[in-house]
Amino acid sequence: MLLKMALVTWFAGLSAFVGALIAKWEGSTETLAKQRFVHGVVAAGGGILLSAIMYALLPEASKHLPVWAVAVAFLAGGGLFCWVDEWLAKKATKASQLLAMLLDFVPEALSLGAMFAFDPRFGMLLALFIGLQNLPEGFNAFRELKDSKVPEKQRLVGFFLVAFIGPLAAFIGYYLLADAMQITALIMATAAGGILYLIFQDIAPKATMRRHWTPPLGAVIGFVLGMVGNQLL
């Protein structure tokens, strides 16, 4: 089971690298159709994240914590991500999308490891959500870094190494949090609050286009993917 957990977490992280490769290889001009596609991909990532909150993180957290504790952790997660987002803005970094991806990838991988010891089926569901959301996030993050001073090869290596953070965090969760479901639930609720903040702060505003109404449909498609994944597992 440990090998299975490591592999699914690695593949979930590797989807960010795949997204980065797609962003690297697509060399088409910035046409209107391409802009609509990119905005749709951004929206799809938001829809998948929202489905992860609704179908994975909050329901599982609510099983092990009273509602007031879930609410406090959720608010704390939103506040934490807000502070990090403000700090990144002051630093004027071009890696905000990449760091945002890591900020939700790490706590989700920790939770995945803990849940594999408790309920492997839920661990598989969480890995599916992580993989689905990392693909558009990797695509958007690589595009965001195109104008940075970091060479393209180094950026690709960085995205590839991100995949190995997942199994490491999952093993930590498996060995340290498997018998501490309340702590795991707190991590899930905190991550959910932070992710919801990111959806409305960074993702939703980038998904819309003036006088174009189809890109936000990507959010509907992304949410449906998460919903169907939940039903299948």
N, CA and C of each residue as an Amber inpcrd file, in Angstrom:
protein
   699
   0.8210000  -1.2100000   0.0000000   0.0000000   0.0000000   0.0000000
   0.8570000   1.2630000   0.0000000   2.0130000   1.2160000   0.6690000
   2.8910000   2.3800000   0.7140000   3.3950000   2.7430000  -0.6810000
   3.7320000   1.7100000  -1.4660000   4.1820000   1.9590000  -2.8330000
   3.0650000   2.5840000  -3.6590000   1.8590000   2.0820000  -3.4850000
   0.7080000   2.6230000  -4.2030000   0.4830000   4.0820000  -3.8210000
   0.5840000   4.3700000  -2.5290000   0.4120000   5.7450000  -2.0600000
   1.4700000   6.6640000  -2.6510000   2.7260000   6.2070000  -2.6440000
   3.8150000   7.0210000  -3.1900000   3.6080000   7.2800000  -4.6770000
   3.1750000   6.2560000  -5.4070000   3.0040000   6.4000000  -6.8590000
   1.8670000   7.3560000  -7.2000000   0.7180000   7.1940000  -6.5330000
  -0.4180000   8.0640000  -6.8810000  -0.1290000   9.5090000  -6.4820000
   0.5980000   9.6950000  -5.3740000   0.9400000  11.0680000  -4.9660000
   1.9570000  11.6650000  -5.9290000   2.9030000  10.8390000  -6.3770000
   3.8980000  11.3190000  -7.3320000   3.2430000  11.7020000  -8.6510000
   2.3290000  10.8530000  -9.1300000   1.6310000  11.1640000 -10.3750000
   0.7680000  12.4200000 -10.2260000   0.1700000  12.6030000  -9.0360000
  -0.6250000  13.8110000  -8.7990000   0.2580000  15.0540000  -8.9040000
   1.4760000  14.9700000  -8.3490000   2.4020000  16.0890000  -8.4560000
   2.9700000  16.2310000  -9.8500000   3.1600000  15.1080000 -10.5400000
   3.7300000  15.1410000 -11.8870000   2.8000000  15.8330000 -12.8770000
   1.5160000  15.8740000 -12.5710000   0.5820000  16.5410000 -13.4860000
   0.9050000  18.0310000 -13.6150000   1.5050000  18.6300000 -12.5760000
   1.9350000  20.0300000 -12.6840000   3.0570000  20.1550000 -13.7110000
   3.9570000  19.1770000 -13.7340000   5.0410000  19.1600000 -14.7130000
   4.4790000  18.9960000 -16.1210000   3.4700000  18.1450000 -16.2620000
   2.8270000  17.9680000 -17.5700000   2.2000000  19.2820000 -18.0280000
   1.5380000  19.9780000 -17.0880000   0.9680000  21.2750000 -17.4240000
   2.0310000  22.2680000 -17.8660000   3.1910000  22.2370000 -17.1900000
   4.2950000  23.1180000 -17.5600000   4.8190000  22.7750000 -18.9540000
   4.9140000  21.4790000 -19.2690000   5.3610000  21.0640000 -20.6050000
   4.4030000  21.5500000 -21.6950000   3.1150000  21.4510000 -21.4270000
   2.1280000  21.9220000 -22.4010000   2.3130000  23.4240000 -22.6390000
   2.5240000  24.1690000 -21.5390000   2.7320000  25.6130000 -21.6680000
   4.0110000  25.9190000 -22.4390000   5.0370000  25.0720000 -22.2940000
   6.3030000  25.2820000 -22.9990000   6.1550000  24.9780000 -24.4830000
   5.4800000  23.8870000 -24.8020000   5.4150000  23.4260000 -26.1880000
   4.4200000  24.2060000 -27.0350000   3.3810000  24.7340000 -26.4040000
   2.4120000  25.4580000 -27.2300000   3.0480000  26.7900000 -27.6220000
   3.3180000  26.9210000 -28.8900000   4.0180000  28.1070000 -29.3660000
   3.1760000  28.9760000 -30.2670000   1.8790000  28.8280000 -30.1730000
   0.9970000  29.5980000 -31.0460000   0.9750000  31.0640000 -30.6260000
   0.5820000  31.8970000 -31.5510000   0.5080000  33.3270000 -31.2580000
  -0.6550000  33.6130000 -30.3090000  -0.5940000  34.7650000 -29.6650000
  -1.6170000  35.1270000 -28.6890000  -2.8780000  35.6180000 -29.3940000
  -3.5680000  34.6900000 -30.0550000  -4.8130000  35.0240000 -30.7370000
  -5.9510000  35.0910000 -29.7210000  -7.0850000  35.5920000 -30.1820000
  -8.2590000  35.6750000 -29.3190000  -8.7100000  34.2870000 -28.8800000
  -8.6700000  33.3250000 -29.8190000  -9.0750000  31.9550000 -29.4850000
  -8.1620000  31.3670000 -28.4120000  -6.8530000  31.6450000 -28.5280000
  -5.9250000  31.1330000 -27.5270000  -6.1740000  31.7810000 -26.1700000
  -6.4470000  33.0660000 -26.1540000  -6.7320000  33.7420000 -24.8960000
  -7.9640000  33.1560000 -24.2360000  -8.9530000  32.8490000 -25.0230000
 -10.1740000  32.2260000 -24.4670000  -9.8550000  30.8460000 -23.9160000
  -9.0020000  30.1030000 -24.6190000  -8.6100000  28.7740000 -24.1290000
  -7.8760000  28.8740000 -22.7950000  -6.9100000  29.7920000 -22.7190000
  -6.1250000  29.9430000 -21.4900000  -7.0210000  30.3490000 -20.3310000
  -7.9380000  31.2810000 -20.5740000  -8.8610000  31.6910000 -19.5180000
  -9.7550000  30.5210000 -19.1010000 -10.1300000  29.6860000 -20.0700000
 -10.9320000  28.5120000 -19.7510000 -10.1720000  27.5080000 -18.8960000
  -8.8690000  27.3410000 -19.1790000  -8.0360000  26.4450000 -18.3760000
  -7.9350000  26.9590000 -16.9410000  -7.7560000  28.2730000 -16.8000000
  -7.7090000  28.8700000 -15.4660000  -9.0160000  28.5930000 -14.7210000
 -10.1410000  28.7910000 -15.4000000 -11.4430000  28.5600000 -14.7890000
 -11.6190000  27.0930000 -14.3990000 -11.1340000  26.1750000 -15.2560000
 -11.2450000  24.7440000 -14.9490000 -10.5060000  24.4080000 -13.6640000
  -9.3220000  24.9970000 -13.4850000  -8.5870000  24.7820000 -12.2460000
  -9.3780000  25.2440000 -11.0380000 -10.0610000  26.3840000 -11.1710000
 -10.8850000  26.8740000 -10.0670000 -12.0520000  25.9520000  -9.7700000
 -12.6900000  25.4340000 -10.8170000 -13.8070000  24.5170000 -10.6120000
 -13.3820000  23.2370000  -9.9230000 -12.2250000  22.7130000 -10.3090000
 -11.7100000  21.4920000  -9.6810000 -11.3850000  21.7460000  -8.2100000
 -10.7680000  22.8960000  -7.9250000 -10.4480000  23.2340000  -6.5390000
 -11.7200000  23.3480000  -5.7030000 -12.7520000  23.9580000  -6.2810000
 -14.0100000  24.1000000  -5.5460000 -14.6280000  22.7380000  -5.2510000
 -14.5410000  21.8290000  -6.2220000 -15.0830000  20.4810000  -5.9790000
 -14.2690000  19.7490000  -4.9220000 -12.9550000  20.0020000  -4.8630000
 -12.1260000  19.3850000  -3.8290000 -12.5470000  19.8610000  -2.4510000
 -12.8730000  21.1470000  -2.3390000 -13.3460000  21.6830000  -1.0560000
 -14.6570000  21.0170000  -0.6470000 -15.5800000  20.9310000  -1.5940000
 -16.9380000  20.4660000  -1.2740000 -17.0360000  18.9600000  -1.0800000
 -16.2690000  18.1940000  -1.8840000 -16.4450000  16.7470000  -1.8780000
 -15.3560000  15.9900000  -1.1110000 -14.2540000  16.6440000  -0.8110000
 -13.1540000  15.9340000  -0.1520000 -12.7540000  16.5760000   1.1700000
 -12.2930000  17.8020000   1.1370000 -11.6660000  18.3860000   2.3160000
 -12.6540000  18.6720000   3.4460000 -13.6820000  19.4520000   3.1870000
 -14.6090000  19.8210000   4.2560000 -15.4540000  18.6490000   4.7650000
 -15.9970000  17.7870000   3.8880000 -16.7650000  16.6570000   4.4230000
 -15.9400000  15.7530000   5.3390000 -14.6870000  15.4970000   4.9660000
 -13.8540000  14.6310000   5.8020000 -13.4810000  15.3310000   7.1020000
 -13.1900000  16.6330000   7.0230000 -12.8660000  17.3770000   8.2450000
 -14.0510000  17.3840000   9.2040000 -15.2580000  17.4830000   8.6570000
 -16.4550000  17.5510000   9.5020000 -16.7430000  16.2390000  10.2180000
 -16.1820000  15.1360000   9.7140000 -16.3830000  13.8420000  10.3780000
 -15.6270000  13.7530000  11.6990000 -14.5580000  14.5240000  11.8360000
 -13.6660000  14.3640000  12.9870000 -13.5920000  15.6030000  13.8790000
 -14.2630000  16.6800000  13.4770000 -14.2100000  17.9130000  14.2570000
 -15.6090000  18.4910000  14.4150000 -15.8670000  19.1920000  15.5350000
 -17.1350000  19.9230000  15.6520000 -17.1720000  21.0710000  14.6540000
 -18.3610000  21.5430000  14.3800000 -18.5180000  22.5500000  13.3350000
 -17.7500000  23.8260000  13.6520000 -17.6740000  24.1980000  14.9470000
 -16.9730000  25.4360000  15.2860000 -15.4770000  25.3120000  14.9840000
 -14.9140000  24.1120000  15.2070000 -13.4850000  23.9150000  14.9350000
 -13.2020000  23.9530000  13.4450000 -14.0900000  23.3580000  12.6540000
 -13.9340000  23.4100000  11.1980000 -14.0090000  24.8580000  10.7200000
 -14.9550000  25.6140000  11.2740000 -15.1190000  27.0160000  10.8780000
 -13.8840000  27.8410000  11.2280000 -13.3490000  27.6390000  12.4350000
 -12.1710000  28.3970000  12.8580000 -10.9740000  28.0580000  11.9750000
 -10.7580000  26.7570000  11.7200000  -9.6360000  26.3450000  10.8690000
  -9.8060000  26.8690000   9.4450000 -11.0390000  26.8510000   8.9470000
 -11.3340000  27.3500000   7.5990000 -10.9980000  28.8350000   7.4980000
 -11.4270000  29.6130000   8.4930000 -11.1340000  31.0470000   8.5080000
  -9.6360000  31.3020000   8.6440000  -8.9740000  30.4820000   9.4760000
  -7.5280000  30.6290000   9.6580000  -6.7920000  30.3490000   8.3600000
  -7.2490000  29.3580000   7.6020000  -6.6250000  29.0530000   6.3110000
  -6.7710000  30.1970000   5.3370000  -7.9720000  30.7810000   5.2820000
  -8.1700000  31.9300000   4.4120000  -7.2830000  33.1000000   4.8110000
  -7.1870000  33.3490000   6.1270000  -6.3350000  34.4360000   6.6090000
  -4.8660000  34.1910000   6.3200000  -4.4270000  32.9420000   6.4860000
  -3.0270000  32.6000000   6.2250000  -2.6730000  32.8020000   4.7580000
  -3.5150000  32.3130000   3.8730000  -3.2390000  32.4560000   2.4470000
  -3.3220000  33.9170000   2.0260000  -4.2050000  34.6810000   2.6650000
  -4.3020000  36.1140000   2.3850000  -2.9900000  36.8100000   2.7530000
  -2.4460000  36.4590000   3.9180000  -1.1810000  37.0560000   4.3600000
  -0.0440000  36.7000000   3.4080000   0.0270000  35.4260000   2.9980000
   1.0690000  34.9950000   2.0670000   0.9120000  35.7050000   0.7320000
  -0.3210000  35.8430000   0.2630000  -0.5700000  36.5080000  -1.0110000
  -0.1310000  37.9740000  -0.9510000  -0.4180000  38.6270000   0.1540000
  -0.0030000  40.0230000   0.3160000   1.5160000  40.1410000   0.3730000
   2.1530000  39.1920000   1.0560000   3.6100000  39.1820000   1.1520000
   4.2480000  39.0010000  -0.2230000   3.6670000  38.1110000  -1.0310000
   4.1770000  37.8900000  -2.3820000   4.0220000  39.1400000  -3.2410000
   2.9010000  39.8370000  -3.0580000   2.6740000  41.0570000  -3.8310000
   3.7120000  42.1280000  -3.4790000   4.0610000  42.2290000  -2.2030000
   5.0670000  43.2080000  -1.7900000   6.4420000  42.8650000  -2.3450000
   6.6970000  41.5590000  -2.4890000   7.9730000  41.1260000  -3.0580000
   7.9840000  41.2420000  -4.5790000   6.8120000  41.4930000  -5.1440000
   6.6680000  41.6250000  -6.6070000   7.2290000  40.4100000  -7.3320000
   7.0260000  39.2210000  -6.7700000   7.5320000  38.0110000  -7.3930000
   6.6190000  37.5650000  -8.5330000   7.2100000  36.9060000  -9.5130000
   6.4440000  36.3630000 -10.6190000   6.1500000  34.8830000 -10.4250000
   6.3820000  34.4050000  -9.2110000   6.1700000  32.9890000  -8.9360000
   4.9580000  32.7760000  -8.0390000   4.0410000  33.7320000  -8.0040000
   2.9080000  33.6230000  -7.0880000   2.0350000  32.4100000  -7.4080000
   1.8230000  32.1150000  -8.6970000   0.9960000  30.9750000  -9.0710000
   1.6640000  29.6670000  -8.6560000   2.9860000  29.5910000  -8.8170000
   3.7190000  28.3940000  -8.4180000   3.6570000  28.2040000  -6.9110000
   3.8790000  29.2650000  -6.1550000   3.8360000  29.1580000  -4.7030000
   2.4210000  28.8470000  -4.2180000   1.4350000  29.4130000  -4.8860000
   0.0530000  29.0980000  -4.5250000  -0.2320000  27.6140000  -4.7330000
   0.3090000  27.0580000  -5.8270000   0.1380000  25.6350000  -6.0920000
   0.7590000  24.7970000  -4.9780000   1.9530000  25.1860000  -4.5240000
   2.6190000  24.4590000  -3.4490000   1.8700000  24.5950000  -2.1260000
   1.3030000  25.7700000  -1.8830000   0.6120000  26.0150000  -0.6270000
  -0.6090000  25.1260000  -0.4480000  -1.2510000  24.7280000  -1.5520000
  -2.3670000  23.8000000  -1.3880000  -1.9510000  22.3530000  -1.6590000
  -0.8490000  22.1410000  -2.4070000  -0.3870000  20.7810000  -2.6950000
   0.1540000  20.0970000  -1.4400000   0.9560000  20.8100000  -0.6510000
   1.6030000  20.1970000   0.5120000   0.5920000  19.7570000   1.5680000
  -0.3300000  20.6360000   2.0290000  -1.2930000  20.1530000   3.0330000
  -2.2000000  19.0580000   2.5050000  -2.5390000  19.1120000   1.2170000
  -3.3740000  18.0450000   0.6620000  -2.6080000  16.7250000   0.6340000
  -1.3120000  16.7660000   0.3080000  -0.5110000  15.5390000   0.2950000
  -0.3450000  14.9900000   1.7170000  -0.1740000  15.8620000   2.6940000
  -0.1260000  15.4130000   4.0940000  -1.4190000  14.6990000   4.4630000
  -2.5410000  15.3060000   4.0940000  -3.8420000  14.6940000   4.3890000
  -4.0090000  13.3810000   3.6510000  -3.5170000  13.3290000   2.4100000
  -3.6140000  12.0980000   1.6240000  -2.8830000  10.9570000   2.3200000
  -1.6780000  11.2300000   2.8170000  -0.9220000  10.1880000   3.5010000
  -1.6330000   9.6790000   4.7290000  -2.1900000  10.5940000   5.5190000
  -2.9210000  10.1790000   6.7200000  -4.1560000   9.3680000   6.3540000
  -4.8520000   9.7800000   5.2900000  -6.0800000   9.0840000   4.9080000
  -5.8000000   7.7260000   4.2920000  -4.6370000   7.5370000   3.6800000
  -4.3080000   6.2220000   3.1210000  -4.2250000   5.1660000   4.2160000
  -3.7590000   5.5710000   5.3880000  -3.6940000   4.6320000   6.5020000
  -5.0790000   4.3350000   7.0640000  -5.9970000   5.2650000   6.8650000
  -7.3390000   5.1450000   7.4470000  -8.3550000   4.6410000   6.4350000
  -8.3010000   5.1910000   5.2130000  -9.2660000   4.8570000   4.1700000
  -8.5990000   5.0260000   2.8020000  -7.9820000   3.9790000   2.2510000
  -7.2650000   4.0950000   0.9700000  -8.1290000   4.6180000  -0.1710000
  -9.4300000   4.3020000  -0.1730000 -10.3090000   4.7770000  -1.2410000
 -10.4130000   6.3010000  -1.2130000 -10.5230000   6.8710000  -0.0170000
 -10.5600000   8.3250000   0.0690000  -9.2080000   8.9170000  -0.3290000
  -8.1300000   8.2210000   0.0070000  -6.8040000   8.6760000  -0.4180000
  -6.6980000   8.7410000  -1.9260000  -7.2650000   7.7610000  -2.6220000
  -7.2660000   7.7620000  -4.0850000  -8.0850000   8.9290000  -4.6210000
  -9.2220000   9.2200000  -3.9840000 -10.0480000  10.3460000  -4.4080000
  -9.2890000  11.6570000  -4.2590000  -8.6250000  11.8140000  -3.1260000
  -7.8690000  13.0410000  -2.8910000  -6.7240000  13.1760000  -3.9040000
  -6.0730000  12.0500000  -4.2440000  -5.0060000  12.0810000  -5.2470000
  -5.5590000  12.5000000  -6.6100000  -6.7670000  12.0430000  -6.9310000
  -7.4030000  12.4390000  -8.1900000  -7.6350000  13.9480000  -8.2190000
  -8.1720000  14.4900000  -7.1290000  -8.4080000  15.9290000  -7.0590000
  -7.0920000  16.7000000  -7.2110000  -6.0580000  16.2420000  -6.5090000
  -4.7670000  16.9340000  -6.5520000  -4.2120000  16.9310000  -7.9760000
  -4.2700000  15.7630000  -8.6300000  -3.7590000  15.6680000  -9.9930000
  -4.5220000  16.5470000 -10.9620000  -5.8560000  16.5570000 -10.8460000
  -6.6770000  17.3650000 -11.7390000  -6.3960000  18.8550000 -11.5710000
  -6.2010000  19.2890000 -10.3320000  -5.9920000  20.7220000 -10.1190000
  -4.5640000  21.1360000 -10.4610000  -3.5860000  20.2320000 -10.2900000
  -2.1950000  20.5910000 -10.5600000  -1.9120000  20.7900000 -12.0470000
  -2.6630000  20.1130000 -12.9080000  -2.4250000  20.2490000 -14.3510000
  -2.6510000  21.6910000 -14.8270000  -3.8440000  22.2740000 -14.6080000
  -4.0080000  23.6730000 -15.0430000  -3.1540000  24.6380000 -14.2320000
  -2.8900000  24.3250000 -12.9480000  -2.0500000  25.2070000 -12.1390000
  -0.6150000  25.2110000 -12.6610000  -0.1030000  24.0370000 -13.0660000
   1.2290000  23.9700000 -13.6420000   1.3040000  24.7300000 -14.9540000
   0.2590000  24.6030000 -15.7640000   0.1860000  25.3240000 -17.0420000
   0.2300000  26.8320000 -16.8020000  -0.5980000  27.3050000 -15.8920000
  -0.6720000  28.7440000 -15.6260000   0.5960000  29.2580000 -14.9610000
   1.1690000  28.4640000 -14.0350000   2.3750000  28.9050000 -13.3350000
   3.5550000  29.0260000 -14.2900000   3.6890000  28.0810000 -15.2240000
   4.8030000  28.1450000 -16.1700000   4.6580000  29.3600000 -17.0870000
   3.4380000  29.6360000 -17.5180000   3.2110000  30.8250000 -18.3550000
   3.5470000  32.0920000 -17.5830000   3.2310000  32.0890000 -16.2940000
   3.5120000  33.2520000 -15.4520000   5.0070000  33.4990000 -15.3240000
   5.8010000  32.4290000 -15.3910000   7.2450000  32.5400000 -15.2080000
   8.0060000  32.7480000 -16.5180000   7.3010000  32.8500000 -17.6260000
   7.9830000  32.9620000 -18.9220000   8.8800000  34.1810000 -19.0070000
   8.5140000  35.2580000 -18.3530000   9.3030000  36.4910000 -18.4290000
  10.3070000  36.6230000 -17.2840000  10.4580000  35.5630000 -16.4760000
  11.4070000  35.6250000 -15.3700000  12.8290000  35.4160000 -15.8730000
  13.8020000  35.6650000 -15.0120000  15.2060000  35.5250000 -15.3830000
  15.7030000  34.0850000 -15.2510000  14.8760000  33.1990000 -14.7220000
  15.2730000  31.8020000 -14.5530000  15.2290000  31.1070000 -15.9080000
  16.3250000  30.4260000 -16.3330000  16.3350000  29.7190000 -17.6210000
  15.2200000  28.6850000 -17.7060000  14.7470000  28.4630000 -18.9320000
  13.6110000  27.5710000 -19.1390000  13.8810000  26.1540000 -18.6410000
  15.0970000  25.6350000 -18.8850000  15.4130000  24.2740000 -18.4420000
  15.3540000  24.1580000 -16.9300000  15.8570000  25.1850000 -16.2280000
  15.8190000  25.1660000 -14.7640000  14.3770000  25.2170000 -14.2590000
  13.5370000  25.9690000 -14.9610000  12.1330000  26.0310000 -14.5610000
  11.4640000  24.6650000 -14.7150000  11.7630000  23.9800000 -15.8330000
  11.1770000  22.6560000 -16.0480000  11.6620000  21.6590000 -14.9970000
  12.9600000  21.7170000 -14.6720000  13.4950000  20.8360000 -13.6240000
  12.7990000  21.1130000 -12.2980000  12.5640000  22.3870000 -12.0080000
  11.8680000  22.7460000 -10.7740000  10.4730000  22.1640000 -10.7170000
   9.7380000  22.2480000 -11.8270000   8.3840000  21.6810000 -11.8640000
   8.4260000  20.1670000 -11.7170000   9.4560000  19.5380000 -12.2980000
   9.5760000  18.0820000 -12.1660000   9.8590000  17.6930000 -10.7160000
  10.7030000  18.4710000 -10.0370000  11.0380000  18.1600000  -8.6440000
   9.8580000  18.3680000  -7.7100000   8.9340000  19.2450000  -8.1040000
   7.7390000  19.4660000  -7.2790000   6.9910000  18.1540000  -7.0690000
   7.0260000  17.2800000  -8.0880000   6.3070000  16.0080000  -7.9900000
   6.7860000  15.1650000  -6.8190000   8.0710000  15.3000000  -6.4390000
   8.6180000  14.4810000  -5.3600000   8.2690000  15.0210000  -3.9820000
   7.7650000  16.2680000  -3.9320000   7.3220000  16.8060000  -2.6480000
   6.0930000  16.0490000  -2.1630000   5.2510000  15.6220000  -3.1140000
   4.0200000  14.9190000  -2.7660000   4.2550000  13.6370000  -1.9860000
   5.0480000  12.6740000  -2.5150000   5.2950000  11.4470000  -1.7430000
   5.9390000  11.7060000  -0.3930000   6.8490000  12.6890000  -0.3280000
   7.4890000  13.0130000   0.9490000   6.4500000  13.4760000   1.9650000
   5.5900000  14.4060000   1.5520000   4.5400000  14.8860000   2.4560000
   3.5640000  13.7580000   2.8010000   3.2700000  12.8900000   1.8290000
   2.3380000  11.7870000   2.0770000   2.9030000  10.8120000   3.1110000
   4.1970000  10.5020000   3.0280000   4.8120000   9.6160000   4.0170000
   4.8040000  10.2410000   5.4060000   5.0400000  11.5600000   5.4640000
   4.9700000  12.2480000   6.7570000   3.5590000  12.1250000   7.3370000
   2.5610000  12.3550000   6.4810000   1.1860000  12.2220000   6.9300000
   0.8410000  10.8060000   7.3410000   1.3560000   9.8180000   6.5970000
   1.0490000   8.4170000   6.8820000   1.5990000   7.9900000   8.2430000
   2.8400000   8.3790000   8.5230000   3.4930000   7.9170000   9.7450000
   3.2190000   8.7970000  10.9670000   2.9430000  10.0800000  10.7440000
   2.7860000  10.9800000  11.8780000   1.3390000  11.3890000  12.1470000
   0.4820000  11.2990000  11.1310000  -0.8730000  11.8090000  11.2960000
  -1.9530000  10.7430000  11.2040000  -1.5700000   9.5120000  10.8750000
  -2.5780000   8.4620000  10.6950000  -3.3810000   8.2180000  11.9660000
  -2.7540000   8.3620000  13.1340000  -3.4440000   8.1610000  14.4080000
  -3.8780000   9.4790000  15.0270000  -3.8320000  10.5320000  14.2570000
  -4.2220000  11.8580000  14.7540000  -5.1920000  12.4720000  13.7510000
  -6.3630000  11.8620000  13.6420000  -7.3150000  12.2810000  12.6280000
  -7.8210000  13.6980000  12.8640000  -7.8450000  14.1460000  14.1210000
  -8.3030000  15.5080000  14.3720000  -7.3090000  16.5290000  13.8110000
  -6.0220000  16.2310000  13.9430000  -5.0120000  17.1240000  13.3690000
  -5.1200000  17.1160000  11.8490000  -5.2980000  15.9240000  11.2820000
  -5.4710000  15.8210000   9.8360000  -6.6910000  16.6080000   9.3800000
  -7.7760000  16.5090000  10.1410000  -8.9910000  17.2500000   9.8070000
  -8.7400000  18.7550000   9.8720000  -7.9580000  19.1970000  10.8400000
  -7.6150000  20.6190000  10.9340000  -6.8260000  21.0720000   9.7030000
  -5.8870000  20.2280000   9.2680000  -5.1060000  20.5570000   8.0640000
  -6.0200000  20.6650000   6.8530000  -6.9640000  19.7260000   6.7290000
  -7.8880000  19.7470000   5.6010000  -8.7430000  21.0160000   5.6030000
  -9.2960000  21.3550000   6.7710000 -10.1590000  22.5290000   6.8620000
  -9.3690000  23.8090000   6.5970000  -8.1360000  23.8570000   7.0960000
  -7.2820000  25.0270000   6.8640000  -6.9440000  25.1600000   5.3870000
  -6.5910000  24.0340000   4.7620000  -6.2990000  24.0550000   3.3240000
  -7.5230000  24.4780000   2.5320000  -8.7120000  24.0190000   2.9450000
  -9.9440000  24.3830000   2.2330000 -10.1740000  25.8880000   2.2750000
  -9.9710000  26.5080000   3.4450000 -10.1380000  27.9490000   3.5480000
  -9.1540000  28.7020000   2.6790000  -7.8980000  28.2370000   2.6760000
  -6.8950000  28.8760000   1.8430000  -7.1860000  28.7330000   0.3640000
  -7.6540000  27.5560000  -0.0310000  -7.9600000  27.3170000  -1.4470000
  -9.1260000  28.1980000  -1.8970000 -10.1530000  28.3290000  -1.0450000
 -11.2870000  29.1790000  -1.4150000 -10.8290000  30.6280000  -1.5970000
  -9.9140000  31.0760000  -0.7340000  -9.3620000  32.4250000  -0.8950000
  -8.6670000  32.5520000  -2.2540000  -7.8440000  31.5610000  -2.6020000
  -7.1110000  31.6150000  -3.8640000  -8.0500000  31.6220000  -5.0660000
  -9.1510000  30.8780000  -4.9620000 -10.0980000  30.8280000  -6.0790000
 -10.6130000  32.2210000  -6.4100000 -10.9940000  32.9740000  -5.3660000
 -11.6010000  34.2810000  -5.6190000 -10.5690000  35.3980000  -5.7690000
  -9.3940000  35.2030000  -5.2240000  -8.3770000  36.2380000  -5.3220000
  -7.5630000  36.1270000  -6.6110000  -7.1280000  34.9180000  -6.9450000
  -6.1830000  34.7440000  -8.0520000  -6.7740000  34.0560000  -9.2770000
  -7.7320000  33.1550000  -9.0820000  -8.1820000  32.3240000 -10.1960000
  -9.3920000  32.9210000 -10.9080000 -10.4630000  33.1890000 -10.1610000
 -11.6910000  33.6850000 -10.7910000 -11.4720000  34.9820000 -11.5800000
 -10.7120000  35.9670000 -11.0540000 -10.5100000  37.1900000 -11.8430000
  -9.7830000  36.9450000 -13.1600000  -8.9150000  35.9140000 -13.2080000
  -8.1650000  35.6260000 -14.4250000  -8.9530000  34.7530000 -15.4020000
 -10.1000000  34.2690000 -14.9660000 -10.8810000  33.3670000 -15.8190000
 -11.8310000  34.1120000 -16.7330000 -12.1010000  35.3800000 -16.4540000
 -13.0860000  36.1210000 -17.2320000 -12.4150000  36.9830000 -18.3020000
 -13.1690000  37.2630000 -19.3560000 -12.7270000  38.1480000 -20.4330000
 -13.8690000  39.0970000 -20.7630000 -13.5410000  40.3570000 -20.9530000
 -14.5750000  41.3330000 -21.3180000 -15.1740000  40.9720000 -22.6740000
 -16.5020000  40.9700000 -22.7020000 -17.2710000  40.6970000 -23.9180000
 -17.0960000  39.2730000 -24.4430000 -16.6170000  38.3860000 -23.5780000
 -16.5480000  36.9530000 -23.9310000 -17.0980000  36.1660000 -22.7450000
 -18.0360000  35.2890000 -23.0260000 -18.7990000  34.6600000 -21.9530000
 -18.5000000  33.1730000 -21.7810000 -17.7600000  32.5610000 -22.7010000
 -17.5460000  31.1060000 -22.6240000 -16.4060000  30.6680000 -21.6990000
 -15.3100000  31.4250000 -21.5080000 -14.2200000  30.9090000 -20.6680000
 -14.6390000  30.4470000 -19.2790000 -15.5500000  31.1560000 -18.5680000
 -15.9420000  30.6730000 -17.2420000 -16.6310000  29.3070000 -17.2480000
 -17.0870000  28.8590000 -18.4280000 -17.6590000  27.5120000 -18.4920000
 -16.6250000  26.4500000 -18.1060000 -15.3320000  26.8160000 -18.2150000
 -14.2950000  25.8950000 -17.7620000 -14.4530000  25.5390000 -16.3080000
 -14.9370000  26.4920000 -15.4920000 -15.1540000  26.2170000 -14.0680000
 -16.2370000  25.1580000 -13.8950000 -17.2750000  25.2310000 -14.7290000
 -18.3490000  24.2320000 -14.6660000 -17.8000000  22.8570000 -15.0270000
 -16.9800000  22.8100000 -16.0900000 -16.3950000  21.5410000 -16.5200000
 -15.4760000  20.9850000 -15.4390000 -14.6360000  21.8420000 -14.8560000
 -13.7330000  21.3940000 -13.7930000 -14.4810000  20.8650000 -12.5980000
 -15.5600000  21.5370000 -12.2060000 -16.3420000  21.0840000 -11.0600000
 -16.9940000  19.7340000 -11.3460000 -17.5100000  19.5770000 -12.5710000
 -18.1360000  18.3030000 -12.9450000 -17.1280000  17.1650000 -12.9050000
 -15.8980000  17.4200000 -13.3460000 -14.8510000  16.3910000 -13.2860000
 -14.6350000  15.9350000 -11.8470000 -14.5610000  16.9050000 -10.9200000
 -14.3970000  16.5490000  -9.5200000 -15.6080000  15.8000000  -8.9700000
 -16.7900000  16.2200000  -9.3610000 -18.0200000  15.5670000  -8.8920000
 -18.1000000  14.1280000  -9.3900000 -17.8050000  13.9360000 -10.6750000
 -17.8440000  12.5820000 -11.2390000 -16.7690000  11.7080000 -10.6100000
 -15.5690000  12.2730000 -10.4120000 -14.5040000  11.5140000  -9.7440000
 -14.9100000  11.0540000  -8.3630000 -15.6080000  11.9130000  -7.6320000
 -16.0810000  11.5550000  -6.3000000 -17.0800000  10.3960000  -6.3740000
 -17.9840000  10.4350000  -7.3520000 -18.9840000   9.3780000  -7.4730000
 -18.3530000   8.0480000  -7.9020000 -17.3630000   8.1130000  -8.7810000
 -16.7270000   6.8970000  -9.2710000 -15.9330000   6.1930000  -8.1760000
 -15.3360000   6.9730000  -7.2590000 -14.5190000   6.3800000  -6.2060000
 -15.3030000   6.1750000  -4.9150000
